[in-house]
C-alpha cells in the first residue's frame, strides 16, 4: 500500500502543479513510513518539504495555501499526533466553505496513518475516525486495498473540499498488484467485497481483511457471510449497505475503534432504521474495547479478530431461521 500511496502522490503532483506535500520528515527522508519517498528529489523542495514538529501549524498553513489556489496534502505522522491540529481542523478546515456560503472552499487532504496491529503504543495506534466523522464539513475516507489507496487518494486530492484520508498502518506492507487503470472509485461509494446469503459483515479500513478472513472461516462451518467495505465513512453509502443487509437479514459491524459513541454505533443505528422490517436479529458490533489503546502484548485481545466476529455471528438468533 505504501507504493500505491506514493504513486498516487507522484501522479497527482505530475498532473497538477498546484499540489504540494508537506509535514514532519516527509521531505528528503520520505516520511516515517516512506510514503513520500522520492517526491522531493523529483519535484523539488518547494513542492515536497519538511515542517517543524507543529501539527497545528501544518494544518493552519495548509488552510492558507488552499485559500490561495494550492492543493496541499499534509501528513500527520501518527493518528493521535493530529490532535494538536484538531482546533484548526474543526474550527476552520471544516467550516470555511459554510462560513463563506461556498465562496471559499478548501481543496486539501489531511493524511492520517491510523489503527493498530503494528505493535505500537498509545498515540501510535489510535483509531480517531469518529472525531472527524462527527464534524460536518469534512469528508472521511479509508482504503482497505492497494488499488483503492491509489484511486481514493487521487480522488481526495482532486476534490474541492477538505478530505481526511485515513491510512490503515497494518495494511502499509501488504503486497497486492496495483492496477491504476480502473476508474477512480468515487468518494461516497462502498463496495461488496464478498457476496453472502446468511449475514452481512460491514467493515472499513484495517477491519476489512479481518472480516474477509472471518467469512472464509464461516464458510468452512456452513455459513455464507457477505462483506461490505465502506471505503468512505463520510459521505456514507446507505444504498449499498442497506441493499446488502436486506438480502441477508442479519448484520455485524466490525471496527477497531472503541465501540461507545463510535462510527460502528452510527452504522448500527442507520442499518436498524433502514432495514428494521428485514432484520432477523439486532445488529451486532465487534469493536475495540472502551479503554485507551493497550500495550503491544495486549492489542491482539483489543482488536476485533476472527473468533470475536464469529461469536457475534453466532448470536444472531439463528434458531428462528
Short mmCIF file of C-alpha atoms in Angstrom, two decimals, residues 7-291:
data_model
loop_
_atom_site.label_atom_id
_atom_site.label_comp_id
_atom_site.label_asym_id
_atom_site.label_seq_id
_atom_site.Cartn_x
_atom_site.Cartn_y
_atom_site.Cartn_z
CA UNK A 7 2.47 6.63 -6.76
CA UNK A 8 -0.81 8.45 -6.22
CA UNK A 9 1.05 11.44 -4.76
CA UNK A 10 3.62 11.33 -7.57
CA UNK A 11 0.97 11.16 -10.29
CA UNK A 12 -1.13 13.92 -8.72
CA UNK A 13 1.90 16.22 -8.42
CA UNK A 14 2.90 15.48 -12.01
CA UNK A 15 -0.62 16.18 -13.29
CA UNK A 16 -1.27 19.35 -11.27
CA UNK A 17 1.41 21.91 -10.40
CA UNK A 18 -0.73 23.27 -7.54
CA UNK A 19 -0.38 20.05 -5.49
CA UNK A 20 2.12 20.44 -2.65
CA UNK A 21 3.08 17.90 0.02
CA UNK A 22 4.46 18.72 3.45
CA UNK A 23 4.70 17.50 7.02
CA UNK A 24 7.17 16.14 9.54
CA UNK A 25 10.07 14.31 7.85
CA UNK A 26 8.21 13.92 4.55
CA UNK A 27 10.94 15.67 2.55
CA UNK A 28 14.33 14.03 1.83
CA UNK A 29 13.66 11.24 4.37
CA UNK A 30 10.37 10.31 2.67
CA UNK A 31 8.30 10.10 5.85
CA UNK A 32 8.35 7.64 8.75
CA UNK A 33 6.70 5.02 6.55
CA UNK A 34 8.36 6.24 3.29
CA UNK A 35 5.03 7.16 1.70
CA UNK A 36 6.61 10.35 0.28
CA UNK A 37 9.88 8.73 -0.71
CA UNK A 38 11.48 10.39 -3.74
CA UNK A 39 8.97 13.24 -4.10
CA UNK A 40 11.39 15.97 -3.01
CA UNK A 41 14.05 14.65 -5.38
CA UNK A 42 11.58 14.58 -8.27
CA UNK A 43 9.56 17.76 -7.70
CA UNK A 44 11.92 19.89 -5.61
CA UNK A 45 11.88 21.40 -2.13
CA UNK A 46 9.15 23.89 -2.99
CA UNK A 47 6.60 21.13 -3.59
CA UNK A 48 7.54 18.48 -1.02
CA UNK A 49 9.14 19.73 2.15
CA UNK A 50 9.65 19.23 5.89
CA UNK A 51 7.94 21.26 8.59
CA UNK A 52 8.63 21.81 12.29
CA UNK A 53 7.03 19.42 14.78
CA UNK A 54 3.88 21.54 14.99
CA UNK A 55 0.75 19.85 13.68
CA UNK A 56 -1.47 22.87 14.31
CA UNK A 57 0.91 24.99 12.25
CA UNK A 58 1.00 22.37 9.46
CA UNK A 59 -2.77 22.36 9.07
CA UNK A 60 -3.06 26.11 9.55
CA UNK A 61 -0.51 26.69 6.78
CA UNK A 62 -2.44 24.28 4.55
CA UNK A 63 -5.60 26.32 5.10
CA UNK A 64 -3.84 29.47 3.91
CA UNK A 65 -2.38 27.67 0.90
CA UNK A 66 -5.74 26.20 -0.09
CA UNK A 67 -7.38 29.61 0.21
CA UNK A 68 -4.84 30.94 -2.26
CA UNK A 69 -5.09 28.39 -5.04
CA UNK A 70 -2.87 25.49 -3.99
CA UNK A 71 -3.89 21.89 -3.23
CA UNK A 72 -1.94 20.99 -0.09
CA UNK A 73 -1.57 17.37 1.06
CA UNK A 74 -0.31 17.21 4.65
CA UNK A 75 0.80 14.21 6.67
CA UNK A 76 0.15 13.68 10.36
CA UNK A 77 2.95 11.31 11.35
CA UNK A 78 0.73 9.11 13.55
CA UNK A 79 -3.01 9.25 14.23
CA UNK A 80 -3.01 10.75 17.69
CA UNK A 81 -0.29 13.24 16.71
CA UNK A 82 -3.06 15.02 14.79
CA UNK A 83 -4.88 16.03 17.98
CA UNK A 84 -2.89 19.28 18.42
CA UNK A 85 -4.23 20.26 14.97
CA UNK A 86 -7.82 19.46 15.89
CA UNK A 87 -8.75 23.07 16.63
CA UNK A 88 -7.63 24.11 13.14
CA UNK A 89 -9.49 21.18 11.57
CA UNK A 90 -12.78 21.67 13.42
CA UNK A 91 -12.86 25.46 13.61
CA UNK A 92 -11.52 26.36 10.16
CA UNK A 93 -10.92 23.44 7.76
CA UNK A 94 -14.41 22.07 8.25
CA UNK A 95 -16.27 25.38 8.42
CA UNK A 96 -14.74 27.83 5.98
CA UNK A 97 -16.91 26.86 3.00
CA UNK A 98 -20.08 27.17 5.08
CA UNK A 99 -18.84 30.35 6.71
CA UNK A 100 -18.37 32.00 3.31
CA UNK A 101 -21.52 30.49 1.73
CA UNK A 102 -19.33 28.42 -0.59
CA UNK A 103 -17.23 31.30 -1.88
CA UNK A 104 -14.07 29.95 -0.23
CA UNK A 105 -13.56 26.20 -0.40
CA UNK A 106 -10.53 24.31 0.77
CA UNK A 107 -9.19 21.63 -1.61
CA UNK A 108 -6.83 19.99 0.88
CA UNK A 109 -6.07 16.49 2.12
CA UNK A 110 -5.04 15.54 5.65
CA UNK A 111 -3.33 12.13 5.54
CA UNK A 112 -3.53 10.27 8.85
CA UNK A 113 -1.87 6.86 9.37
CA UNK A 114 -4.20 5.19 11.85
CA UNK A 115 -5.19 1.97 13.59
CA UNK A 116 -3.31 -0.77 15.39
CA UNK A 117 -1.82 -4.14 14.62
CA UNK A 118 1.79 -2.95 14.33
CA UNK A 119 2.90 -3.42 17.92
CA UNK A 120 2.71 0.31 18.66
CA UNK A 121 1.62 2.05 21.84
CA UNK A 122 -0.94 4.75 22.52
CA UNK A 123 -0.66 7.82 20.25
CA UNK A 124 0.69 5.43 17.57
CA UNK A 125 -2.24 3.03 17.15
CA UNK A 126 -5.41 5.02 17.79
CA UNK A 127 -8.50 4.96 15.59
CA UNK A 128 -9.70 8.55 15.52
CA UNK A 129 -12.25 8.38 12.70
CA UNK A 130 -15.23 9.20 14.94
CA UNK A 131 -13.86 12.67 15.74
CA UNK A 132 -13.65 13.58 12.06
CA UNK A 133 -16.86 11.84 11.02
CA UNK A 134 -18.74 13.80 13.71
CA UNK A 135 -17.53 17.11 12.28
CA UNK A 136 -19.77 18.44 9.47
CA UNK A 137 -17.75 19.86 6.59
CA UNK A 138 -15.17 17.05 6.37
CA UNK A 139 -15.09 14.07 4.05
CA UNK A 140 -13.58 10.97 5.65
CA UNK A 141 -12.28 8.03 3.61
CA UNK A 142 -10.16 4.97 4.34
CA UNK A 143 -8.92 2.37 1.81
CA UNK A 144 -8.60 -1.33 2.50
CA UNK A 145 -6.83 -2.36 -0.71
CA UNK A 146 -3.87 -1.00 -2.63
CA UNK A 147 -5.94 -0.18 -5.69
CA UNK A 148 -8.40 1.78 -3.55
CA UNK A 149 -5.50 3.52 -1.80
CA UNK A 150 -4.31 4.84 -5.14
CA UNK A 151 -7.75 5.71 -6.50
CA UNK A 152 -9.17 7.25 -3.35
CA UNK A 153 -6.08 9.40 -2.74
CA UNK A 154 -6.22 10.73 -6.31
CA UNK A 155 -9.94 11.45 -5.82
CA UNK A 156 -9.29 13.13 -2.47
CA UNK A 157 -6.61 15.41 -3.94
CA UNK A 158 -8.90 16.40 -6.83
CA UNK A 159 -11.88 17.07 -4.54
CA UNK A 160 -12.79 20.73 -3.99
CA UNK A 161 -13.45 20.23 -0.28
CA UNK A 162 -11.23 19.01 2.61
CA UNK A 163 -10.74 15.26 2.92
CA UNK A 164 -9.38 13.37 5.94
CA UNK A 165 -7.60 10.40 4.41
CA UNK A 166 -7.14 7.62 6.97
CA UNK A 167 -4.42 5.12 6.06
CA UNK A 168 -4.54 1.76 7.90
CA UNK A 169 -0.97 1.24 9.05
CA UNK A 170 -1.26 -2.53 9.28
CA UNK A 171 -2.04 -2.51 5.54
CA UNK A 172 1.05 -0.48 4.65
CA UNK A 173 3.18 -3.52 3.93
CA UNK A 174 0.59 -5.68 2.19
CA UNK A 175 1.55 -6.96 -1.24
CA UNK A 176 -1.10 -6.61 -3.90
CA UNK A 177 -0.62 -5.86 -7.56
CA UNK A 178 -1.64 -2.27 -8.22
CA UNK A 179 -3.86 -1.60 -11.18
CA UNK A 180 -4.22 2.20 -11.52
CA UNK A 181 -6.14 1.95 -14.78
CA UNK A 182 -9.69 1.29 -13.45
CA UNK A 183 -11.85 4.36 -12.90
CA UNK A 184 -11.15 6.08 -9.61
CA UNK A 185 -13.74 4.88 -7.08
CA UNK A 186 -15.91 7.88 -6.31
CA UNK A 187 -15.82 9.15 -2.76
CA UNK A 188 -19.03 8.08 -1.07
CA UNK A 189 -19.41 4.65 -2.63
CA UNK A 190 -18.99 1.38 -0.74
CA UNK A 191 -18.24 -1.93 -2.41
CA UNK A 192 -19.36 -5.50 -1.75
CA UNK A 193 -16.12 -7.46 -1.33
CA UNK A 194 -17.90 -10.79 -0.89
CA UNK A 195 -21.47 -11.84 -1.55
CA UNK A 196 -23.25 -13.88 1.12
CA UNK A 197 -26.68 -15.28 1.91
CA UNK A 198 -26.72 -15.69 5.70
CA UNK A 199 -25.36 -12.46 7.24
CA UNK A 200 -23.52 -9.27 6.26
CA UNK A 201 -20.27 -8.06 7.81
CA UNK A 202 -19.81 -4.29 7.47
CA UNK A 203 -16.23 -3.05 7.83
CA UNK A 204 -13.79 -0.37 6.71
CA UNK A 205 -10.03 0.15 6.52
CA UNK A 206 -7.99 -2.31 8.59
CA UNK A 207 -11.06 -4.33 9.59
CA UNK A 208 -11.91 -5.38 6.04
CA UNK A 209 -9.25 -8.14 5.74
CA UNK A 210 -10.30 -9.42 9.18
CA UNK A 211 -13.94 -9.54 8.10
CA UNK A 212 -12.99 -11.39 4.92
CA UNK A 213 -10.96 -13.90 6.94
CA UNK A 214 -13.96 -14.42 9.22
CA UNK A 215 -16.19 -15.03 6.19
CA UNK A 216 -13.73 -17.61 4.87
CA UNK A 217 -13.70 -19.39 8.23
CA UNK A 218 -17.51 -19.28 8.45
CA UNK A 219 -17.77 -20.88 5.02
CA UNK A 220 -15.92 -23.94 6.32
CA UNK A 221 -18.56 -24.16 9.07
CA UNK A 222 -21.52 -23.90 6.70
CA UNK A 223 -22.37 -20.20 6.91
CA UNK A 224 -22.26 -17.87 3.92
CA UNK A 225 -21.26 -14.35 5.03
CA UNK A 226 -21.11 -11.29 2.84
CA UNK A 227 -18.61 -8.45 3.41
CA UNK A 228 -19.19 -4.76 2.62
CA UNK A 229 -16.17 -2.44 2.52
CA UNK A 230 -17.36 1.11 3.22
CA UNK A 231 -14.30 2.86 1.71
CA UNK A 232 -15.99 6.18 2.57
CA UNK A 233 -17.24 6.93 6.08
CA UNK A 234 -18.41 10.45 5.13
CA UNK A 235 -20.39 10.58 2.92
CA UNK A 236 -21.93 7.26 3.88
CA UNK A 237 -23.25 4.88 1.22
CA UNK A 238 -26.60 3.89 2.70
CA UNK A 239 -27.75 2.40 -0.61
CA UNK A 240 -25.06 -0.30 -0.86
CA UNK A 241 -25.08 -1.14 2.85
CA UNK A 242 -28.86 -1.29 3.09
CA UNK A 243 -29.20 -3.49 0.00
CA UNK A 244 -26.60 -5.94 1.33
CA UNK A 245 -28.23 -6.22 4.77
CA UNK A 246 -31.74 -6.59 3.37
CA UNK A 247 -30.53 -9.58 1.33
CA UNK A 248 -29.30 -11.43 4.41
CA UNK A 249 -31.44 -10.07 7.26
CA UNK A 250 -28.52 -10.10 9.68
CA UNK A 251 -25.60 -7.72 10.17
CA UNK A 252 -22.41 -7.35 12.20
CA UNK A 253 -20.37 -4.12 12.16
CA UNK A 254 -16.61 -4.57 12.60
CA UNK A 255 -14.26 -1.71 13.57
CA UNK A 256 -11.09 -1.27 15.62
CA UNK A 257 -12.14 1.92 17.43
CA UNK A 258 -13.77 1.70 20.87
CA UNK A 259 -17.46 0.98 20.43
CA UNK A 260 -19.11 3.65 22.59
CA UNK A 261 -20.38 6.62 20.53
CA UNK A 262 -18.43 5.35 17.55
CA UNK A 263 -18.71 5.11 13.77
CA UNK A 264 -19.75 1.49 14.36
CA UNK A 265 -22.61 2.76 16.54
CA UNK A 266 -23.74 5.13 13.78
CA UNK A 267 -23.67 2.31 11.23
CA UNK A 268 -25.69 0.04 13.51
CA UNK A 269 -28.27 2.79 14.02
CA UNK A 270 -28.59 3.55 10.30
CA UNK A 271 -28.94 -0.12 9.41
CA UNK A 272 -31.54 -0.66 12.15
CA UNK A 273 -33.58 2.33 10.99
CA UNK A 274 -33.48 1.45 7.28
CA UNK A 275 -33.66 -2.34 7.47
CA UNK A 276 -35.87 -2.81 10.54
CA UNK A 277 -38.55 -4.88 8.78
CA UNK A 278 -35.92 -7.07 7.10
CA UNK A 279 -33.84 -7.89 10.19
CA UNK A 280 -33.99 -11.32 11.80
CA UNK A 281 -31.85 -10.18 14.75
CA UNK A 282 -30.49 -6.97 16.31
CA UNK A 283 -27.40 -5.54 14.58
CA UNK A 284 -24.24 -6.55 16.46
CA UNK A 285 -20.97 -4.63 16.79
CA UNK A 286 -17.48 -6.05 17.20
CA UNK A 287 -15.11 -3.21 18.13
CA UNK A 288 -12.13 -2.28 20.22
CA UNK A 289 -12.80 -2.06 23.94
CA UNK A 290 -13.66 1.24 25.64
CA UNK A 291 -10.17 1.74 27.03
#
